[in-house]
Amino acid sequence: MTTDATRDAGAPPFVTEGYKPPKATHKARVLPGFRLSLGITITYLSLIVLIPLAALLARPWEHGLDGVWQAISDPRVVASLRLTFGTAFAAAVVNLFAGLVVAWVLTRYEFPGKSLLDALVDLPFALPTAVAGVSLCSMYAANGWIGSLFAPLGIKIAYTPLGIFVALIFVGLPFIVRSVQPVLAEFDAEVEEAAQTLGASPMQTAIRVILPSLLPALLTGFSLAFARAVGEYGSVIFIAGNMPFVSEITPLLIVIKLEEFDYAGAAAVAVAMLALSFLSLLVINGIQLLLSKRGRA
Amino acid sequence: MSLVVKNITKCFSDFAALNDVSFQAEPGEFLALLGPSGSGKTTLLRLLAGLDQPDTGSVEFDGADYLKLSARDRRIGMVFQSYALFRHMTVAQNIAFGLNVRPAKERPSKAEIAATVQRLLKLIQLEDLGKRYPSQLSGGQRQRVALARALAISPRMLLLDEPFGALDALVRKDLRRWLRKIHDETGVTTIFVTHDQEEALDLADRVVVLKDGQIEQIGKPLELYRHPQSAFVFEFLGTSNEVPATVSDGVASFDGFTAPAVSPKALSGAQTVRFRPFDAQLSPTGPGFEAKVLSLLPAGSSLRLELQTPDGKVFETQHAHESEASDLKLGDTVFVRPSKVYVF
Amino acid sequence: MKVRAPEAPKSFPAFVLLAFAVLWMALVILLPLVNVLAEAFKQGVAPYLSSIVQPDALSAIRLTLLVAAIAVPLNAVFGIAAAWCFTRFDFPLKGLLLSILDLPFTISPVISGIVWVLLFGAHGWFGAFLQANDIKIIYALPGLVIATILVTLPFVARELIPLMQDQGTDEEIAAVTLGASGWDVFFRVTLPNIKWALTYGVLLCTARAMGEFGAVSVVSGHIRGLTNTLPLHIEVLYNEYDSVGAFAAATLLAGLALVTLVLKSLLEWRFADELAAHRRH
């Protein structure tokens, strides 16, 4: 019997009876599955992400550097890039403030309907972009719920850059809230109390003590919201109006070029957009690094 | 000999975690690996369990090469420092795990497994808690479940990594005695890692003292305490005072007095000698080192003194409550005289 | 460390902040959802129902479910394998692989679509070969599936990696010393510990797979009844000024989003400890 747990009088200790050493195997890693899991990971990532992206990066060069330059310096492309990055930036800035307030309210106050409000924050994540797109468009159109309020003032929202901006605000909010919320919830209450014992007003405490420690999280949220807004398609194209030079976003321009079978041009603009957005993220990460070097992260 | 470890060396990048380590364990022995953090004791335990591989050296168990076996095949009962209980399983399921995962041919029947679990629950005195989850147990209870889980597989050897590290002082003492009892009942060869000298001396049949990846000394607790082979062992096992002296033929000479000197390496000449707090005598007049009383503290059954010499050196001494020391006050001047010193 | 507990707002600034947050969320986030329902039922229940049971709408629903049914399990298996390999082992270039894993989150869905056209489209790398062998990828089901896979690739892995990192390997190593085989370790120890995070990741992945618009729009070709998923069906109807039809279809997806949110909140509330602490979407 191999399972004798207590020692019978006189019997040998309950060790190793019936233990037959198995055939010797030498394993460097204790946990199994390294080769299998790494194999799956690398194969899958290569097939789904790397090879397709390589196809994208390789494509623009078929008409040479000149061809690439021509494709991306086309005034229509430049106008679309300016519009895309400009509205994405503006929307992310607005969300920075709105998101901070929402995160603050959700972590600091207790009020009826709070969990509903909390769940609602994720709606833009969960709502398919096409649904958001058509709904925002009909709301902000001149005969829509909100558009009709502004129409008498001579302000058009749908089918203008303002519409794009509004749609990107919808899309970006959760990124800021969900980045800031955990940091705010974990904020050491004693630090805050220390500030108060030193004579700081609640406002001073919030601005001088809490806000600085939120900066890295705010920047993370900002960069996520910005990156998402730059690439956003579904919730924007309905409300944008898609007028060349005025309200035509870069992702749409890429699709248009593709539909005209201008693969090289589409790829060139796509690569330019990717490069610009990575550059922006790099700058934001750089700022974040600077902040963390000052001991705030 | 059940376990023979020979010339084990293990490096992590440039840092030698273990350097030419050799020792043996008798069947049924209770062995402690004692050392400060970074001494390589946990690395050694992991090598024995098969969780790491040495660079060179050999590990044999009952004459078979252990290094060729994977951790899974060694059948070693390992009790982790964090206990590593399966949090989604009940206590009983945790204990039964090692039996349930055996290949169908070797697996005991359901009834046998249930019986083993019951027996082990009784052994660890948690008979009523089989249905609880680990999160519903206290630290000491978790520790015992981890031990029962390791014992359930009828291990060839039991390894414990800082078994009492995460527990508070009171529970610790209790469990220590209990662990010794379990070991005596089951008779499994047991090796445990600790940085607490008191624990090692209290529990183990023999203690392996490690420092910087090398073995400093192996011996029975009393042997280590009475015959330390190095300054490190001497200092690691208790408080030590240092003074310069001239040593010859087993006698240390100081300014105006002498004391018997223990010297494993038979050193002589000008040396630094060491003495224990309780190997010190106080007198109001000398001979001895003149010192002022810095502090007077009760330390259980004895009185602990901190004394400072005029040149700033601090001695720690220990005396019976009813002795020449009991009348001293802070700031008094006394003369300290070691009654026995060690030279390394 | 002490953490401040939320309390009822007392000061004037607190009420201002609360009012702003509630109004902002109502106007910016909630209103578009309410608007979907209002538009869908603008002309009553009958037109709503009839536009949902249109053959084109039904085939769009079927296609959406089919695409998700293929893409999500593949990404789930990948996510588990990737999380296992990233959190259980150290190997060179791990950081690089992790950033590649995150790419689909940062690139535009449109780009996630056109890469497939560049590979398999009429003028793509393999276009001629595919045409010669009469294999259709772009403007067909395979294209929709691979575009969806690319867009939703990180969801499961990103949910599991932080959690498995947090949980560490202690329990698994203990299982190995107790004699468990690799599959035993995975199915008896790892999987029970990650099951709720896996459910969570699969939930988000499914929601996104069914709602994806940009990437599939590029590879779909918008062939009614054949390659239109539900989001594309909405676009087609909306552009044809069939507002009720478009919003009727939109209510289905909005319903899906609400169910997702409810399940998500439920999981977060019930299994907070067993989900990863920090999330990104």
PDB file of C-alpha atoms in Angstrom, chain C residues 58-212:
ATOM      1  CA  LEU C  58     -31.282  37.633 -40.859  1.00  0.00           C
ATOM      2  CA  SER C  59     -28.375  36.621 -43.037  1.00  0.00           C
ATOM      3  CA  ALA C  60     -26.343  39.480 -41.545  1.00  0.00           C
ATOM      4  CA  ILE C  61     -27.103  38.164 -38.057  1.00  0.00           C
ATOM      5  CA  ARG C  62     -26.114  34.642 -39.077  1.00  0.00           C
ATOM      6  CA  LEU C  63     -22.872  35.831 -40.639  1.00  0.00           C
ATOM      7  CA  THR C  64     -21.999  37.929 -37.584  1.00  0.00           C
ATOM      8  CA  LEU C  65     -22.499  34.951 -35.294  1.00  0.00           C
ATOM      9  CA  LEU C  66     -20.541  32.676 -37.612  1.00  0.00           C
ATOM     10  CA  VAL C  67     -17.552  35.021 -37.822  1.00  0.00           C
ATOM     11  CA  ALA C  68     -17.463  35.407 -34.038  1.00  0.00           C
ATOM     12  CA  ALA C  69     -17.844  31.652 -33.568  1.00  0.00           C
ATOM     13  CA  ILE C  70     -14.682  31.080 -35.589  1.00  0.00           C
ATOM     14  CA  ALA C  71     -12.581  34.045 -34.470  1.00  0.00           C
ATOM     15  CA  VAL C  72     -13.222  33.980 -30.725  1.00  0.00           C
ATOM     16  CA  PRO C  73     -12.224  30.351 -29.978  1.00  0.00           C
ATOM     17  CA  LEU C  74      -9.036  30.776 -32.014  1.00  0.00           C
ATOM     18  CA  ASN C  75      -8.124  33.938 -30.121  1.00  0.00           C
ATOM     19  CA  ALA C  76      -8.998  32.272 -26.825  1.00  0.00           C
ATOM     20  CA  VAL C  77      -6.646  29.349 -27.482  1.00  0.00           C
ATOM     21  CA  PHE C  78      -3.978  31.756 -28.635  1.00  0.00           C
ATOM     22  CA  GLY C  79      -4.556  33.950 -25.593  1.00  0.00           C
ATOM     23  CA  ILE C  80      -4.073  31.049 -23.218  1.00  0.00           C
ATOM     24  CA  ALA C  81      -0.933  29.856 -25.004  1.00  0.00           C
ATOM     25  CA  ALA C  82       0.516  33.372 -25.127  1.00  0.00           C
ATOM     26  CA  ALA C  83      -0.261  34.067 -21.471  1.00  0.00           C
ATOM     27  CA  TRP C  84       1.296  30.747 -20.473  1.00  0.00           C
ATOM     28  CA  CYS C  85       4.451  31.397 -22.428  1.00  0.00           C
ATOM     29  CA  PHE C  86       4.784  35.068 -21.413  1.00  0.00           C
ATOM     30  CA  THR C  87       4.134  34.564 -17.698  1.00  0.00           C
ATOM     31  CA  ARG C  88       5.665  31.160 -17.078  1.00  0.00           C
ATOM     32  CA  PHE C  89       8.961  31.424 -18.939  1.00  0.00           C
ATOM     33  CA  ASP C  90      11.740  33.861 -19.649  1.00  0.00           C
ATOM     34  CA  PHE C  91      13.146  34.033 -23.116  1.00  0.00           C
ATOM     35  CA  PRO C  92      14.907  36.532 -25.359  1.00  0.00           C
ATOM     36  CA  LEU C  93      12.796  39.122 -27.221  1.00  0.00           C
ATOM     37  CA  LYS C  94       9.850  38.651 -24.883  1.00  0.00           C
ATOM     38  CA  GLY C  95       9.339  42.422 -24.670  1.00  0.00           C
ATOM     39  CA  LEU C  96       9.256  42.707 -28.437  1.00  0.00           C
ATOM     40  CA  LEU C  97       6.684  39.920 -28.755  1.00  0.00           C
ATOM     41  CA  LEU C  98       4.559  41.624 -26.098  1.00  0.00           C
ATOM     42  CA  SER C  99       4.534  44.889 -28.025  1.00  0.00           C
ATOM     43  CA  ILE C 100       3.585  43.016 -31.183  1.00  0.00           C
ATOM     44  CA  LEU C 101       0.733  41.464 -29.234  1.00  0.00           C
ATOM     45  CA  ASP C 102      -0.498  44.970 -28.369  1.00  0.00           C
ATOM     46  CA  LEU C 103      -0.324  46.286 -31.937  1.00  0.00           C
ATOM     47  CA  PRO C 104      -3.917  45.466 -32.904  1.00  0.00           C
ATOM     48  CA  PHE C 105      -5.065  47.746 -30.061  1.00  0.00           C
ATOM     49  CA  THR C 106      -3.089  50.712 -31.357  1.00  0.00           C
ATOM     50  CA  ILE C 107      -3.502  50.451 -35.113  1.00  0.00           C
ATOM     51  CA  SER C 108      -6.596  51.709 -36.843  1.00  0.00           C
ATOM     52  CA  PRO C 109      -9.220  49.068 -37.642  1.00  0.00           C
ATOM     53  CA  VAL C 110      -9.045  50.281 -41.221  1.00  0.00           C
ATOM     54  CA  ILE C 111      -5.393  49.282 -41.321  1.00  0.00           C
ATOM     55  CA  SER C 112      -6.297  45.915 -39.801  1.00  0.00           C
ATOM     56  CA  GLY C 113      -8.532  45.525 -42.836  1.00  0.00           C
ATOM     57  CA  ILE C 114      -6.381  46.770 -45.661  1.00  0.00           C
ATOM     58  CA  VAL C 115      -3.384  44.601 -44.735  1.00  0.00           C
ATOM     59  CA  TRP C 116      -5.468  41.611 -45.816  1.00  0.00           C
ATOM     60  CA  VAL C 117      -6.413  43.269 -49.073  1.00  0.00           C
ATOM     61  CA  LEU C 118      -2.730  43.959 -49.708  1.00  0.00           C
ATOM     62  CA  LEU C 119      -2.038  40.257 -49.165  1.00  0.00           C
ATOM     63  CA  PHE C 120      -5.054  38.564 -50.720  1.00  0.00           C
ATOM     64  CA  GLY C 121      -6.814  41.278 -52.792  1.00  0.00           C
ATOM     65  CA  ALA C 122      -6.921  41.250 -56.596  1.00  0.00           C
ATOM     66  CA  HIS C 123      -3.655  43.218 -56.695  1.00  0.00           C
ATOM     67  CA  GLY C 124      -2.231  41.786 -53.477  1.00  0.00           C
ATOM     68  CA  TRP C 125       0.816  39.584 -52.955  1.00  0.00           C
ATOM     69  CA  PHE C 126      -1.141  36.363 -53.358  1.00  0.00           C
ATOM     70  CA  GLY C 127      -3.933  37.862 -55.495  1.00  0.00           C
ATOM     71  CA  ALA C 128      -2.947  36.218 -58.763  1.00  0.00           C
ATOM     72  CA  PHE C 129      -2.368  32.849 -57.130  1.00  0.00           C
ATOM     73  CA  LEU C 130      -5.729  32.919 -55.388  1.00  0.00           C
ATOM     74  CA  GLN C 131      -7.501  33.918 -58.570  1.00  0.00           C
ATOM     75  CA  ALA C 132      -5.816  31.144 -60.538  1.00  0.00           C
ATOM     76  CA  ASN C 133      -6.952  28.596 -57.978  1.00  0.00           C
ATOM     77  CA  ASP C 134     -10.382  30.145 -57.564  1.00  0.00           C
ATOM     78  CA  ILE C 135      -9.971  30.771 -53.852  1.00  0.00           C
ATOM     79  CA  LYS C 136     -11.871  33.721 -52.444  1.00  0.00           C
ATOM     80  CA  ILE C 137     -10.597  35.358 -49.277  1.00  0.00           C
ATOM     81  CA  ILE C 138     -11.311  39.030 -49.718  1.00  0.00           C
ATOM     82  CA  TYR C 139     -15.008  39.843 -50.180  1.00  0.00           C
ATOM     83  CA  ALA C 140     -15.759  36.447 -48.648  1.00  0.00           C
ATOM     84  CA  LEU C 141     -16.073  34.744 -45.282  1.00  0.00           C
ATOM     85  CA  PRO C 142     -12.340  33.989 -44.772  1.00  0.00           C
ATOM     86  CA  GLY C 143     -11.506  37.671 -45.157  1.00  0.00           C
ATOM     87  CA  LEU C 144     -14.127  38.690 -42.601  1.00  0.00           C
ATOM     88  CA  VAL C 145     -12.789  36.082 -40.189  1.00  0.00           C
ATOM     89  CA  ILE C 146      -9.104  36.983 -40.431  1.00  0.00           C
ATOM     90  CA  ALA C 147      -9.827  40.705 -40.193  1.00  0.00           C
ATOM     91  CA  THR C 148     -11.909  40.050 -37.073  1.00  0.00           C
ATOM     92  CA  ILE C 149      -9.184  37.824 -35.614  1.00  0.00           C
ATOM     93  CA  LEU C 150      -6.608  40.552 -36.088  1.00  0.00           C
ATOM     94  CA  VAL C 151      -8.747  43.234 -34.466  1.00  0.00           C
ATOM     95  CA  THR C 152      -9.700  41.104 -31.456  1.00  0.00           C
ATOM     96  CA  LEU C 153      -6.414  39.236 -31.076  1.00  0.00           C
ATOM     97  CA  PRO C 154      -5.153  40.788 -27.803  1.00  0.00           C
ATOM     98  CA  PHE C 155      -8.356  40.668 -25.744  1.00  0.00           C
ATOM     99  CA  VAL C 156      -7.992  37.269 -24.077  1.00  0.00           C
ATOM    100  CA  ALA C 157      -4.203  37.363 -23.771  1.00  0.00           C
ATOM    101  CA  ARG C 158      -4.257  40.866 -22.284  1.00  0.00           C
ATOM    102  CA  GLU C 159      -6.785  39.787 -19.700  1.00  0.00           C
ATOM    103  CA  LEU C 160      -4.856  36.676 -18.690  1.00  0.00           C
ATOM    104  CA  ILE C 161      -1.275  37.965 -18.678  1.00  0.00           C
ATOM    105  CA  PRO C 162      -1.503  40.398 -15.735  1.00  0.00           C
ATOM    106  CA  LEU C 163      -3.545  37.936 -13.708  1.00  0.00           C
ATOM    107  CA  MET C 164      -1.216  34.999 -14.299  1.00  0.00           C
ATOM    108  CA  GLN C 165       1.737  37.272 -13.591  1.00  0.00           C
ATOM    109  CA  ASP C 166       0.129  38.203 -10.276  1.00  0.00           C
ATOM    110  CA  GLN C 167      -0.756  34.666  -9.327  1.00  0.00           C
ATOM    111  CA  GLY C 168       2.783  33.465  -9.899  1.00  0.00           C
ATOM    112  CA  THR C 169       3.896  29.905 -10.427  1.00  0.00           C
ATOM    113  CA  ASP C 170       3.905  28.630  -6.841  1.00  0.00           C
ATOM    114  CA  GLU C 171       0.795  26.530  -7.142  1.00  0.00           C
ATOM    115  CA  GLU C 172       1.837  25.059 -10.469  1.00  0.00           C
ATOM    116  CA  ILE C 173       5.309  24.169  -9.242  1.00  0.00           C
ATOM    117  CA  ALA C 174       3.765  22.617  -6.137  1.00  0.00           C
ATOM    118  CA  ALA C 175       1.570  20.529  -8.421  1.00  0.00           C
ATOM    119  CA  VAL C 176       4.638  19.372 -10.369  1.00  0.00           C
ATOM    120  CA  THR C 177       6.406  18.289  -7.186  1.00  0.00           C
ATOM    121  CA  LEU C 178       3.280  16.359  -6.287  1.00  0.00           C
ATOM    122  CA  GLY C 179       3.635  14.440  -9.528  1.00  0.00           C
ATOM    123  CA  ALA C 180       1.148  16.202 -11.820  1.00  0.00           C
ATOM    124  CA  SER C 181       1.671  16.001 -15.583  1.00  0.00           C
ATOM    125  CA  GLY C 182       1.686  19.110 -17.766  1.00  0.00           C
ATOM    126  CA  TRP C 183      -1.978  18.813 -18.726  1.00  0.00           C
ATOM    127  CA  ASP C 184      -2.892  18.017 -15.120  1.00  0.00           C
ATOM    128  CA  VAL C 185      -1.138  21.192 -14.024  1.00  0.00           C
ATOM    129  CA  PHE C 186      -2.997  23.213 -16.634  1.00  0.00           C
ATOM    130  CA  PHE C 187      -6.473  21.757 -16.292  1.00  0.00           C
ATOM    131  CA  ARG C 188      -6.511  21.160 -12.532  1.00  0.00           C
ATOM    132  CA  VAL C 189      -4.501  24.107 -11.221  1.00  0.00           C
ATOM    133  CA  THR C 190      -4.088  26.872 -13.803  1.00  0.00           C
ATOM    134  CA  LEU C 191      -7.454  26.801 -15.554  1.00  0.00           C
ATOM    135  CA  PRO C 192      -9.588  26.894 -12.380  1.00  0.00           C
ATOM    136  CA  ASN C 193      -7.581  29.896 -11.223  1.00  0.00           C
ATOM    137  CA  ILE C 194      -8.008  31.834 -14.460  1.00  0.00           C
ATOM    138  CA  LYS C 195     -11.469  30.727 -15.504  1.00  0.00           C
ATOM    139  CA  TRP C 196     -13.213  33.987 -14.660  1.00  0.00           C
ATOM    140  CA  ALA C 197     -10.555  36.136 -16.266  1.00  0.00           C
ATOM    141  CA  LEU C 198     -10.780  33.890 -19.313  1.00  0.00           C
ATOM    142  CA  THR C 199     -14.565  34.288 -19.352  1.00  0.00           C
ATOM    143  CA  TYR C 200     -14.105  38.032 -19.069  1.00  0.00           C
ATOM    144  CA  GLY C 201     -11.608  38.143 -21.911  1.00  0.00           C
ATOM    145  CA  VAL C 202     -13.783  35.944 -24.115  1.00  0.00           C
ATOM    146  CA  LEU C 203     -16.767  38.194 -23.359  1.00  0.00           C
ATOM    147  CA  LEU C 204     -14.934  41.344 -24.444  1.00  0.00           C
ATOM    148  CA  CYS C 205     -13.483  39.540 -27.450  1.00  0.00           C
ATOM    149  CA  THR C 206     -16.922  38.318 -28.530  1.00  0.00           C
ATOM    150  CA  ALA C 207     -18.513  41.727 -28.129  1.00  0.00           C
ATOM    151  CA  ARG C 208     -15.822  43.333 -30.226  1.00  0.00           C
ATOM    152  CA  ALA C 209     -15.867  40.541 -32.823  1.00  0.00           C
ATOM    153  CA  MET C 210     -19.602  40.980 -33.365  1.00  0.00           C
ATOM    154  CA  GLY C 211     -19.466  44.751 -33.382  1.00  0.00           C
ATOM    155  CA  GLU C 212     -16.341  45.276 -35.482  1.00  0.00           C
TER     156      GLU C 212
END
